[in-house]
Amino acid sequence: MATLGTTPNNPTLPTTIGALLTEENTIDPLSPLPSFLELTFVDVARNSGRKALAASWGFLLTWLQGILGGLDRRIERGVVRSRALSRWQATSRVDDGFVSAAAHLHRSLQKAIIRLQIRLYRNLRQFLRLIHKTIDSLAPELQSLIMFAIDYHCVHHLAGSTACEMVYGLRRSKIVKSSLPMSVNENLLN
């Protein structure tokens, strides 16, 4: 018989699929409490959600590495173009002609634009490396925070249950603050 991995020491918890199905068939259908089978489904949904988040996290890291590689190639091309323009300016002389001076000015402006692009790409690369390093080193913590944020949003704003419980139509009981009269609050404090 297949077991579900629950502790065998507790006789009140069903440990086999047959016991779960029996419990599911014998439970009161009007009861607001979830059955063990529903809770097992919720656990499976939660685990698959974590695996999906981990897979998308890996995709994000791969995508960032691709962006960083593209920035490295752009920087290399910019450096090559800047060096070619520097060599051209060093070997050419500005004559008294207007056309030659305009060409020299055009090359100088191209070189300045290329330097600005290189600086921009280097700053962007440095920023993306910082993000990549943070995302890579803090992956479990950030994934836990994302799962918590999703569950918090579902509990407080959507269905009154976590995202995994919402899939199976389960609800949690809510704690509602009661507004006691001021005299009762003062008596409680004293």
XYZ file of C-alpha atoms in Angstrom, residues 84-146:
63
model
C 39.362 53.403 -34.576
C 38.130 56.991 -34.406
C 41.103 57.968 -32.229
C 43.501 56.450 -34.766
C 41.741 58.267 -37.599
C 41.977 61.601 -35.749
C 45.655 61.057 -34.984
C 46.541 60.329 -38.621
C 44.378 62.963 -40.307
C 45.140 66.642 -40.436
C 42.638 69.420 -40.504
C 43.190 71.502 -43.609
C 41.870 74.960 -44.109
C 38.874 73.606 -45.980
C 35.394 73.720 -44.509
C 34.599 70.108 -45.506
C 37.617 68.704 -43.705
C 36.859 70.692 -40.530
C 33.230 69.535 -40.601
C 34.354 65.921 -40.999
C 36.752 66.333 -38.081
C 33.956 67.831 -35.934
C 31.625 64.984 -36.945
C 34.222 62.376 -35.914
C 34.830 64.160 -32.605
C 31.108 64.161 -31.865
C 30.869 60.472 -32.792
C 33.716 59.692 -30.436
C 32.065 61.644 -27.580
C 28.754 59.836 -28.171
C 30.519 56.477 -28.201
C 32.258 57.320 -24.900
C 28.894 58.254 -23.345
C 27.376 54.998 -24.593
C 30.274 53.015 -23.155
C 29.892 54.769 -19.800
C 26.131 54.132 -19.824
C 26.595 50.444 -20.698
C 29.242 50.023 -17.983
C 27.000 51.607 -15.343
C 24.051 49.502 -16.488
C 26.210 46.371 -16.443
C 27.401 47.165 -12.911
C 23.807 47.703 -11.743
C 22.579 44.469 -13.376
C 25.487 42.505 -11.881
C 24.498 43.796 -8.455
C 20.886 42.718 -9.053
C 22.014 39.336 -10.414
C 24.298 38.740 -7.427
C 21.541 39.735 -4.975
C 18.910 37.584 -6.662
C 21.284 34.639 -6.877
C 22.556 34.794 -3.295
C 19.214 35.576 -1.620
C 17.042 33.292 -3.760
C 15.465 31.186 -0.957
C 14.698 34.214 1.207
C 13.207 36.213 -1.655
C 11.147 33.241 -2.845
C 9.772 32.783 0.687
C 8.853 36.467 0.811
C 7.080 36.194 -2.554
